[in-house]
Structures are given as structure tokens and as C-alpha cells.
Amino acid sequence: MGSEEFAKAWIFYSEKEENKDMTEKRVLNGYSKDVQVDFKKLSEDYDFPLYEIMEDSFRHLPALQNLIDVIQDEDDDKRLLQDIADYINGKAKFPEQKYYIKMPKVNYPYLIRDMEGKFDYAQSPDILGSGENSFTEQEIKDIDPRYMLFAVPVEED
């Protein structure tokens, strides 16, 4: 992971008046899938995650260790610690997996939603400049649960 990828991972916490009760979780964008897995392991598999951080014992969490190794700025270090703490305490989450809905053996296989909220089909999921071309699992189920058969995970850049 290079410093550019590392920089994309940071989201600054903003204390919004409308979210003082923490009903909305802060979304941690930009972390690789491997780092997300390590966050989850740290949160779920260890009774004392702070001890793991303090003891510098991330050998068992290699993606997180690699991320820590590229930190060159005190602010980045503080943000990572804040992200870990917020995730462990349920104040932050990772973005939900998005899916394309791709129908088999048709000329226009991708279900899309235009800016007006109408559904249509397209040859490519990238056809839209605006609107939606990918959906979360719950959004697909809300449209029609049968579409889950045709859900294709969107790969991160």
C-alpha cells in the first residue's frame, strides 16, 4: 500500500449537530478489503484490542501492520487510532458491498436507475453519468429479491 492509497483511507470525523446521539455511523472509506478484515478481527477476536495496539503486536494482522508501517505523519497515526477505536466501539463502519444486477444472455444486461428513479437496462454499468448503476444487497431486495440471483459484486479500484 502506497502513501497515496493510505491518504485516501482517511475520513475526518465531523461532529454534526444532527448526529450527536451517534445514530448514524461514520463510514470509513478507502481501506482495502484486507485492512477491513483486520479491523474486524481486532474488533471481534480480541477481548483487549487496545492491548494489541499498545503492544505493537500486529503480526497476526498483516494488512493493518503494513498500513501502520507507511504512516509518516503524527496526524495520520492519530486518525488511524481514532478509526480503529470508532470501529471497535460501533461508531464507524465500512461501506456496504455494492452489486451490479446483470441479467444473463441479453443485449442490455445491466439494471440501472436513472436520476428520476426509473429503472432501465444498459449494455454497460458505466453508461450513466448520473444515477445509480450499483446497489447494496438490501436495495436489490427492496427492488425485487429475485434479482439477488443476478447480483455481481462491484470490485473496488
Coordinates of N, CA, C and O in Angstrom, one line a residue:
M1 N 0.9 -1.2 0.0 CA 0.0 0.0 0.0 C 0.9 1.2 0.0 O 1.7 1.4 0.9
G2 N 0.7 2.1 -1.0 CA 1.5 3.3 -1.1 C 0.9 4.4 -0.3 O -0.2 4.3 0.3
S3 N 1.6 5.5 -0.2 CA 1.1 6.7 0.6 C -0.1 7.3 0.0 O -0.9 7.8 0.7
E4 N -0.3 7.2 -1.3 CA -1.5 7.7 -1.9 C -2.7 7.0 -1.5 O -3.8 7.5 -1.2
E5 N -2.6 5.6 -1.5 CA -3.7 4.8 -1.1 C -4.0 5.0 0.4 O -5.1 5.1 0.8
F6 N -2.9 5.2 1.2 CA -3.1 5.5 2.6 C -3.8 6.8 2.8 O -4.7 6.8 3.6
A7 N -3.5 7.8 2.0 CA -4.1 9.1 2.2 C -5.6 9.0 1.9 O -6.4 9.7 2.5
K8 N -6.0 8.2 0.9 CA -7.4 8.1 0.5 C -8.2 7.4 1.6 O -9.4 7.6 1.6
A9 N -7.6 6.7 2.5 CA -8.3 6.0 3.5 C -8.9 6.9 4.6 O -9.8 6.5 5.3
W10 N -8.4 8.1 4.7 CA -8.8 8.9 5.9 C -10.1 9.7 5.7 O -10.3 10.3 4.7
I11 N -10.9 9.6 6.6 CA -12.2 10.4 6.7 C -12.1 11.2 8.0 O -11.9 10.6 9.0
F12 N -12.2 12.4 7.9 CA -12.2 13.2 9.1 C -13.5 13.2 9.8 O -14.6 13.3 9.2
Y13 N -13.5 12.9 11.1 CA -14.7 12.9 11.9 C -15.2 14.3 12.1 O -14.5 15.2 12.4
S14 N -16.5 14.4 11.8 CA -17.1 15.8 12.0 C -18.3 15.6 13.0 O -19.1 14.7 12.8
E15 N -18.3 16.5 13.9 CA -19.4 16.4 14.9 C -20.5 17.2 14.4 O -20.6 18.4 14.6
K16 N -21.4 16.5 13.7 CA -22.6 17.2 13.1 C -23.6 17.3 14.2 O -23.8 16.4 15.0
E17 N -24.3 18.4 14.2 CA -25.4 18.6 15.2 C -26.4 17.5 15.1 O -26.9 17.0 16.1
E18 N -26.7 17.1 13.9 CA -27.8 16.1 13.7 C -27.4 14.7 14.1 O -28.2 13.8 14.1
N19 N -26.1 14.5 14.4 CA -25.6 13.1 14.7 C -25.0 13.1 16.1 O -24.2 12.2 16.4
K20 N -25.3 14.0 17.0 CA -24.8 14.0 18.3 C -25.0 12.7 19.1 O -24.3 12.3 19.9
D21 N -26.2 12.0 18.8 CA -26.5 10.8 19.5 C -25.9 9.6 18.9 O -26.1 8.5 19.3
M22 N -25.1 9.8 17.9 CA -24.4 8.7 17.2 C -25.3 7.6 16.6 O -25.0 6.5 16.5
T23 N -26.5 8.1 16.1 CA -27.4 7.1 15.5 C -26.9 6.7 14.1 O -27.1 5.7 13.6
E24 N -26.2 7.7 13.5 CA -25.5 7.4 12.2 C -24.1 7.0 12.4 O -23.4 7.7 13.2
K25 N -23.6 6.0 11.8 CA -22.2 5.6 11.9 C -21.4 6.3 10.9 O -21.8 6.5 9.7
R26 N -20.2 6.7 11.2 CA -19.2 7.3 10.3 C -18.8 6.2 9.4 O -18.5 5.1 9.8
V27 N -18.7 6.5 8.1 CA -18.3 5.5 7.1 C -16.8 5.6 6.8 O -16.3 6.7 6.5
L28 N -16.1 4.5 7.0 CA -14.6 4.5 6.8 C -14.4 4.1 5.3 O -14.3 2.9 5.1
N29 N -14.2 5.0 4.5 CA -13.9 4.7 3.1 C -12.4 4.7 2.8 O -11.6 5.2 3.5
G30 N -12.0 3.9 1.8 CA -10.7 3.9 1.3 C -9.8 2.8 1.8 O -8.7 2.7 1.3
Y31 N -10.2 2.1 2.8 CA -9.4 1.0 3.3 C -9.6 -0.2 2.4 O -10.7 -0.5 1.9
S32 N -8.5 -0.9 2.2 CA -8.5 -2.1 1.4 C -9.3 -3.2 2.1 O -9.6 -3.2 3.3
K33 N -9.8 -4.2 1.3 CA -10.6 -5.3 1.9 C -9.7 -6.0 3.0 O -10.3 -6.4 4.0
D34 N -8.4 -6.2 2.7 CA -7.6 -6.9 3.7 C -7.5 -6.1 5.0 O -7.5 -6.7 6.1
V35 N -7.4 -4.8 5.0 CA -7.4 -4.0 6.2 C -8.7 -4.0 6.9 O -8.8 -4.1 8.1
Q36 N -9.8 -4.0 6.1 CA -11.1 -4.2 6.7 C -11.3 -5.5 7.5 O -11.8 -5.5 8.6
V37 N -10.7 -6.5 6.9 CA -10.8 -7.8 7.6 C -10.0 -7.8 8.9 O -10.4 -8.3 9.9
D38 N -8.8 -7.1 8.9 CA -8.0 -7.0 10.1 C -8.7 -6.1 11.1 O -8.7 -6.4 12.3
F39 N -9.4 -5.1 10.7 CA -10.2 -4.3 11.7 C -11.2 -5.2 12.3 O -11.4 -5.2 13.6
K40 N -11.9 -6.0 11.5 CA -13.0 -6.9 12.1 C -12.4 -7.9 13.0 O -12.9 -8.2 14.1
K41 N -11.2 -8.5 12.7 CA -10.5 -9.4 13.5 C -10.2 -8.8 14.9 O -10.4 -9.3 15.9
L42 N -9.6 -7.6 14.8 CA -9.2 -6.9 16.0 C -10.4 -6.6 16.9 O -10.4 -6.7 18.1
S43 N -11.6 -6.3 16.3 CA -12.8 -6.0 17.0 C -13.4 -7.2 17.6 O -13.9 -7.2 18.7
E44 N -13.5 -8.3 16.8 CA -14.2 -9.5 17.2 C -13.4 -10.5 17.9 O -14.0 -11.3 18.7
D45 N -12.2 -10.7 17.6 CA -11.4 -11.8 18.1 C -10.6 -11.5 19.3 O -10.0 -12.5 19.9
Y46 N -10.5 -10.3 19.8 CA -9.7 -10.0 20.9 C -10.5 -9.3 22.0 O -11.2 -8.3 21.7
D47 N -10.3 -9.8 23.2 CA -11.0 -9.2 24.3 C -10.4 -7.8 24.7 O -11.1 -7.0 25.3
F48 N -9.2 -7.6 24.4 CA -8.5 -6.4 24.8 C -7.8 -5.8 23.6 O -6.5 -5.8 23.5
P49 N -8.5 -5.2 22.6 CA -7.9 -4.7 21.4 C -6.9 -3.6 21.6 O -5.9 -3.5 20.9
L50 N -7.2 -2.8 22.7 CA -6.2 -1.7 23.0 C -4.9 -2.2 23.3 O -3.8 -1.7 23.0
Y51 N -4.8 -3.4 24.1 CA -3.6 -4.0 24.4 C -2.8 -4.4 23.1 O -1.6 -4.2 23.1
E52 N -3.6 -4.9 22.2 CA -2.9 -5.3 20.9 C -2.3 -4.1 20.2 O -1.2 -4.2 19.7
I53 N -2.9 -3.0 20.3 CA -2.4 -1.8 19.7 C -1.2 -1.3 20.5 O -0.1 -1.0 19.9
M54 N -1.3 -1.2 21.8 CA -0.2 -0.7 22.7 C 1.0 -1.6 22.6 O 2.2 -1.1 22.7
E55 N 0.9 -2.9 22.5 CA 2.0 -3.8 22.5 C 2.6 -3.9 21.1 O 3.6 -4.7 20.9
D56 N 2.1 -3.1 20.1 CA 2.7 -3.2 18.8 C 2.7 -4.6 18.2 O 3.7 -5.0 17.7
S57 N 1.7 -5.3 18.5 CA 1.7 -6.8 18.2 C 0.7 -7.0 17.1 O -0.2 -7.8 17.2
F58 N 0.9 -6.4 15.9 CA 0.0 -6.6 14.8 C 0.5 -7.7 13.8 O 0.1 -7.8 12.7
R59 N 1.4 -8.5 14.3 CA 2.0 -9.6 13.4 C 0.9 -10.5 12.9 O 1.0 -11.0 11.8
H60 N -0.1 -10.7 13.7 CA -1.3 -11.5 13.3 C -2.3 -10.8 12.4 O -3.3 -11.4 12.0
L61 N -2.1 -9.5 12.2 CA -3.0 -8.7 11.4 C -2.1 -8.0 10.3 O -1.8 -6.8 10.4
P62 N -1.6 -8.7 9.3 CA -0.6 -8.2 8.4 C -1.0 -7.0 7.6 O -0.2 -6.1 7.4
A63 N -2.3 -6.9 7.2 CA -2.7 -5.8 6.3 C -2.7 -4.5 7.2 O -2.2 -3.4 6.7
L64 N -3.1 -4.6 8.4 CA -3.1 -3.5 9.3 C -1.6 -3.1 9.7 O -1.3 -1.9 9.7
Q65 N -0.8 -4.1 9.9 CA 0.6 -3.8 10.1 C 1.3 -3.1 9.0 O 2.0 -2.1 9.2
N66 N 1.0 -3.5 7.7 CA 1.5 -2.8 6.5 C 1.0 -1.4 6.5 O 1.8 -0.5 6.1
L67 N -0.2 -1.1 6.8 CA -0.8 0.2 6.8 C 0.0 1.1 7.9 O 0.4 2.2 7.6
I68 N 0.2 0.5 9.0 CA 0.9 1.2 10.1 C 2.3 1.6 9.7 O 2.9 2.6 10.0
D69 N 3.0 0.6 9.0 CA 4.3 0.8 8.5 C 4.5 2.0 7.6 O 5.7 2.5 7.5
V70 N 3.5 2.4 6.9 CA 3.7 3.5 5.9 C 3.3 4.9 6.5 O 3.4 5.9 5.9
I71 N 2.8 4.9 7.8 CA 2.5 6.2 8.4 C 3.7 7.0 8.6 O 4.7 6.5 9.2
Q72 N 3.7 8.2 8.2 CA 4.8 9.1 8.3 C 4.5 10.4 9.0 O 5.2 11.4 9.0
D73 N 3.2 10.5 9.4 CA 2.7 11.8 10.0 C 2.0 11.5 11.3 O 1.2 10.5 11.4
E74 N 2.2 12.3 12.2 CA 1.5 12.1 13.5 C 0.0 12.2 13.4 O -0.7 11.5 14.1
D75 N -0.5 13.1 12.5 CA -1.9 13.2 12.3 C -2.5 11.9 11.7 O -3.6 11.5 12.1
D76 N -1.8 11.3 10.8 CA -2.3 10.0 10.2 C -2.3 9.0 11.3 O -3.3 8.2 11.3
D77 N -1.3 9.0 12.2 CA -1.3 8.0 13.3 C -2.5 8.2 14.2 O -3.2 7.2 14.5
K78 N -2.8 9.4 14.5 CA -4.0 9.7 15.4 C -5.3 9.3 14.7 O -6.2 8.8 15.3
R79 N -5.4 9.6 13.4 CA -6.6 9.2 12.6 C -6.8 7.7 12.6 O -8.0 7.3 12.7
L80 N -5.8 7.0 12.3 CA -5.9 5.5 12.3 C -6.4 5.0 13.7 O -7.3 4.2 13.7
L81 N -5.8 5.5 14.7 CA -6.2 5.1 16.1 C -7.6 5.5 16.3 O -8.4 4.7 16.9
Q82 N -8.1 6.6 15.9 CA -9.5 7.1 16.0 C -10.4 6.1 15.2 O -11.5 5.7 15.7
D83 N -10.0 5.8 14.0 CA -10.8 4.9 13.1 C -10.9 3.6 13.8 O -12.0 3.0 13.8
I84 N -9.8 3.0 14.3 CA -9.9 1.7 15.0 C -10.8 1.8 16.2 O -11.7 0.9 16.4
A85 N -10.6 2.8 17.0 CA -11.5 3.0 18.2 C -12.9 3.1 17.9 O -13.8 2.5 18.5
D86 N -13.2 4.0 16.9 CA -14.6 4.2 16.5 C -15.2 2.9 15.9 O -16.4 2.6 16.2
Y87 N -14.5 2.1 15.1 CA -15.0 0.9 14.6 C -15.3 -0.1 15.7 O -16.3 -0.7 15.8
I88 N -14.3 -0.3 16.6 CA -14.5 -1.2 17.7 C -15.7 -0.9 18.6 O -16.4 -1.7 19.1
N89 N -15.9 0.4 18.8 CA -17.0 0.9 19.6 C -18.3 1.1 18.9 O -19.3 1.6 19.5
G90 N -18.4 0.7 17.6 CA -19.6 0.8 16.9 C -20.0 2.2 16.4 O -21.1 2.4 16.1
K91 N -19.0 3.1 16.4 CA -19.3 4.5 15.9 C -18.9 4.6 14.4 O -19.2 5.7 13.9
A92 N -18.3 3.6 13.9 CA -17.9 3.7 12.5 C -18.1 2.4 11.8 O -18.1 1.3 12.5
K93 N -18.3 2.4 10.5 CA -18.4 1.1 9.7 C -17.8 1.3 8.4 O -17.5 2.4 8.0
F94 N -17.6 0.2 7.7 CA -17.1 0.2 6.4 C -18.3 0.3 5.4 O -19.4 -0.1 5.7
P95 N -18.1 0.8 4.2 CA -19.2 0.9 3.2 C -19.7 -0.5 2.9 O -18.9 -1.5 2.9
E96 N -21.0 -0.5 2.6 CA -21.6 -1.8 2.3 C -21.1 -2.2 0.9 O -20.9 -1.4 0.0
Q97 N -21.0 -3.5 0.7 CA -20.7 -4.1 -0.6 C -21.8 -3.6 -1.6 O -23.0 -3.7 -1.4
K98 N -21.3 -3.2 -2.8 CA -22.3 -2.8 -3.9 C -22.2 -3.9 -4.9 O -21.2 -4.6 -5.1
Y99 N -23.4 -4.0 -5.7 CA -23.5 -5.1 -6.7 C -24.1 -4.4 -7.9 O -24.9 -3.5 -7.9
Y100 N -23.7 -5.0 -9.1 CA -24.4 -4.7 -10.4 C -25.4 -5.8 -10.5 O -25.2 -6.9 -10.0
I101 N -26.5 -5.5 -11.1 CA -27.5 -6.5 -11.4 C -27.3 -6.8 -12.9 O -27.6 -5.9 -13.7
K102 N -26.8 -8.0 -13.2 CA -26.5 -8.3 -14.6 C -27.3 -9.6 -15.0 O -27.1 -10.7 -14.5
M103 N -28.2 -9.3 -15.9 CA -29.1 -10.4 -16.4 C -28.3 -11.2 -17.5 O -27.6 -10.6 -18.3
P104 N -28.4 -12.5 -17.5 CA -27.7 -13.3 -18.5 C -28.3 -13.3 -19.9 O -29.5 -13.2 -20.0
K105 N -27.4 -13.4 -20.9 CA -27.8 -13.7 -22.3 C -28.8 -12.7 -22.8 O -29.7 -13.1 -23.6
V106 N -28.6 -11.4 -22.6 CA -29.4 -10.4 -23.2 C -28.5 -9.2 -23.7 O -27.4 -9.1 -23.2
N107 N -29.0 -8.5 -24.6 CA -28.1 -7.4 -25.2 C -27.9 -6.2 -24.2 O -26.9 -5.6 -24.2
Y108 N -28.9 -6.0 -23.3 CA -28.8 -4.9 -22.4 C -28.9 -5.5 -21.0 O -30.0 -5.5 -20.4
P109 N -27.8 -6.1 -20.4 CA -27.9 -6.9 -19.2 C -28.0 -6.2 -17.9 O -28.4 -6.8 -16.9
Y110 N -27.5 -4.9 -17.8 CA -27.4 -4.3 -16.5 C -28.6 -3.4 -16.2 O -29.1 -2.6 -16.9
L111 N -29.1 -3.7 -15.0 CA -30.2 -2.9 -14.5 C -29.6 -1.6 -13.9 O -28.7 -1.6 -13.1
I112 N -30.2 -0.5 -14.3 CA -29.8 0.8 -13.8 C -31.0 1.6 -13.4 O -32.1 1.3 -13.7
R113 N -30.7 2.6 -12.6 CA -31.8 3.6 -12.2 C -31.4 5.0 -12.6 O -30.3 5.4 -12.2
D114 N -32.2 5.6 -13.4 CA -31.8 7.0 -13.8 C -32.0 8.0 -12.7 O -32.5 7.7 -11.6
M115 N -31.7 9.2 -13.0 CA -31.8 10.3 -12.0 C -33.2 10.5 -11.5 O -33.5 11.1 -10.4
E116 N -34.2 10.2 -12.3 CA -35.6 10.3 -12.0 C -36.1 9.1 -11.2 O -37.3 9.1 -10.8
G117 N -35.3 8.1 -11.0 CA -35.6 7.0 -10.2 C -36.3 5.8 -11.0 O -36.7 4.8 -10.4
K118 N -36.3 6.0 -12.3 CA -36.9 5.0 -13.2 C -35.8 3.9 -13.5 O -34.7 4.2 -13.7
F119 N -36.3 2.7 -13.6 CA -35.3 1.6 -13.9 C -35.3 1.4 -15.4 O -36.3 1.5 -16.1
D120 N -34.1 1.0 -15.9 CA -33.9 0.7 -17.3 C -32.8 -0.3 -17.4 O -32.2 -0.7 -16.4
Y121 N -32.5 -0.8 -18.6 CA -31.4 -1.7 -18.8 C -30.3 -1.1 -19.7 O -30.7 -0.2 -20.6
A122 N -29.1 -1.4 -19.5 CA -28.0 -0.8 -20.3 C -27.0 -1.9 -20.7 O -26.9 -3.0 -20.0
Q123 N -26.2 -1.6 -21.7 CA -25.1 -2.5 -22.1 C -24.0 -2.6 -21.2 O -23.3 -3.6 -21.1
S124 N -23.7 -1.5 -20.5 CA -22.6 -1.4 -19.5 C -23.1 -0.8 -18.2 O -23.9 0.1 -18.3
P125 N -22.5 -1.2 -17.1 CA -22.9 -0.5 -15.9 C -22.4 1.0 -15.8 O -22.9 1.7 -15.0
D126 N -21.4 1.3 -16.7 CA -20.8 2.6 -16.7 C -21.5 3.6 -17.6 O -21.0 4.7 -17.9
I127 N -22.7 3.2 -18.1 CA -23.4 4.0 -19.0 C -23.9 5.4 -18.5 O -24.0 6.3 -19.2
L128 N -24.1 5.4 -17.2 CA -24.7 6.6 -16.6 C -23.6 7.6 -16.2 O -22.6 7.2 -15.6
G129 N -23.8 8.9 -16.5 CA -23.0 9.9 -15.9 C -23.6 10.2 -14.5 O -22.9 10.6 -13.6
S130 N -24.8 10.0 -14.3 CA -25.5 10.2 -13.1 C -26.5 9.1 -12.9 O -26.9 8.4 -13.8
G131 N -27.0 9.0 -11.7 CA -28.0 7.9 -11.4 C -27.3 6.8 -10.7 O -26.1 6.9 -10.3
E132 N -27.9 5.7 -10.6 CA -27.3 4.5 -9.9 C -27.1 3.4 -10.9 O -28.0 3.0 -11.7
N133 N -26.0 2.7 -10.8 CA -25.7 1.5 -11.6 C -25.3 0.4 -10.7 O -25.1 -0.7 -11.1
S134 N -25.2 0.6 -9.4 CA -24.9 -0.4 -8.4 C -25.7 -0.2 -7.2 O -26.1 0.9 -6.9
F135 N -26.0 -1.3 -6.5 CA -26.9 -1.3 -5.4 C -26.4 -2.2 -4.3 O -25.7 -3.2 -4.5
T136 N -26.8 -1.9 -3.0 CA -26.5 -2.7 -1.9 C -27.4 -3.9 -1.9 O -28.4 -3.9 -2.6
E137 N -27.1 -4.9 -1.1 CA -27.9 -6.1 -1.1 C -29.4 -5.8 -0.7 O -30.3 -6.3 -1.3
Q138 N -29.5 -4.9 0.3 CA -30.8 -4.5 0.8 C -31.6 -3.7 -0.3 O -32.8 -3.9 -0.5
E139 N -30.9 -2.9 -1.0 CA -31.5 -2.1 -2.1 C -32.0 -3.1 -3.2 O -33.1 -2.9 -3.8
I140 N -31.3 -4.1 -3.5 CA -31.7 -5.1 -4.5 C -32.9 -5.9 -4.0 O -33.9 -6.0 -4.7
K141 N -32.9 -6.3 -2.8 CA -34.1 -7.0 -2.2 C -35.3 -6.1 -2.2 O -36.4 -6.6 -2.4
D142 N -35.1 -4.8 -2.0 CA -36.2 -3.9 -2.0 C -36.8 -3.7 -3.4 O -38.0 -3.5 -3.5
I143 N -35.9 -3.8 -4.4 CA -36.4 -3.7 -5.8 C -37.2 -5.0 -6.1 O -38.4 -4.9 -6.5
D144 N -36.5 -6.1 -5.9 CA -37.1 -7.4 -6.1 C -36.1 -8.5 -5.7 O -35.0 -8.6 -6.3
P145 N -36.4 -9.3 -4.7 CA -35.5 -10.2 -4.1 C -34.9 -11.2 -5.2 O -33.8 -11.7 -5.0
R146 N -35.7 -11.5 -6.2 CA -35.2 -12.4 -7.2 C -34.0 -11.9 -8.0 O -33.3 -12.7 -8.6
Y147 N -33.8 -10.6 -8.0 CA -32.6 -10.0 -8.6 C -31.3 -10.4 -7.9 O -30.2 -10.3 -8.5
M148 N -31.4 -10.9 -6.7 CA -30.1 -11.3 -6.0 C -29.4 -12.5 -6.8 O -28.2 -12.6 -6.7
L149 N -30.2 -13.2 -7.5 CA -29.6 -14.3 -8.3 C -28.6 -13.7 -9.4 O -27.7 -14.4 -9.9
F150 N -28.8 -12.5 -9.7 CA -28.0 -11.8 -10.8 C -27.1 -10.8 -10.3 O -26.5 -10.0 -11.0
A151 N -26.9 -10.7 -9.0 CA -26.0 -9.7 -8.3 C -24.6 -10.1 -8.5 O -24.1 -11.2 -8.3
V152 N -23.8 -9.1 -9.1 CA -22.4 -9.3 -9.3 C -21.6 -8.3 -8.5 O -21.9 -7.1 -8.6
P153 N -20.7 -8.7 -7.6 CA -20.0 -7.7 -6.7 C -19.2 -6.7 -7.5 O -18.6 -7.0 -8.5
V154 N -19.3 -5.4 -7.1 CA -18.5 -4.4 -7.7 C -17.2 -4.4 -7.1 O -17.0 -4.4 -5.9
E155 N -16.1 -4.5 -7.9 CA -14.8 -4.5 -7.4 C -14.3 -3.1 -7.1 O -14.6 -2.2 -7.8
E156 N -13.6 -3.0 -6.0 CA -13.0 -1.7 -5.6 C -11.9 -1.3 -6.6 O -11.2 -2.2 -7.1
D157 N -11.6 0.0 -6.7 CA -10.5 0.4 -7.6 C -9.2 0.2 -6.9 O -9.0 0.3 -5.7

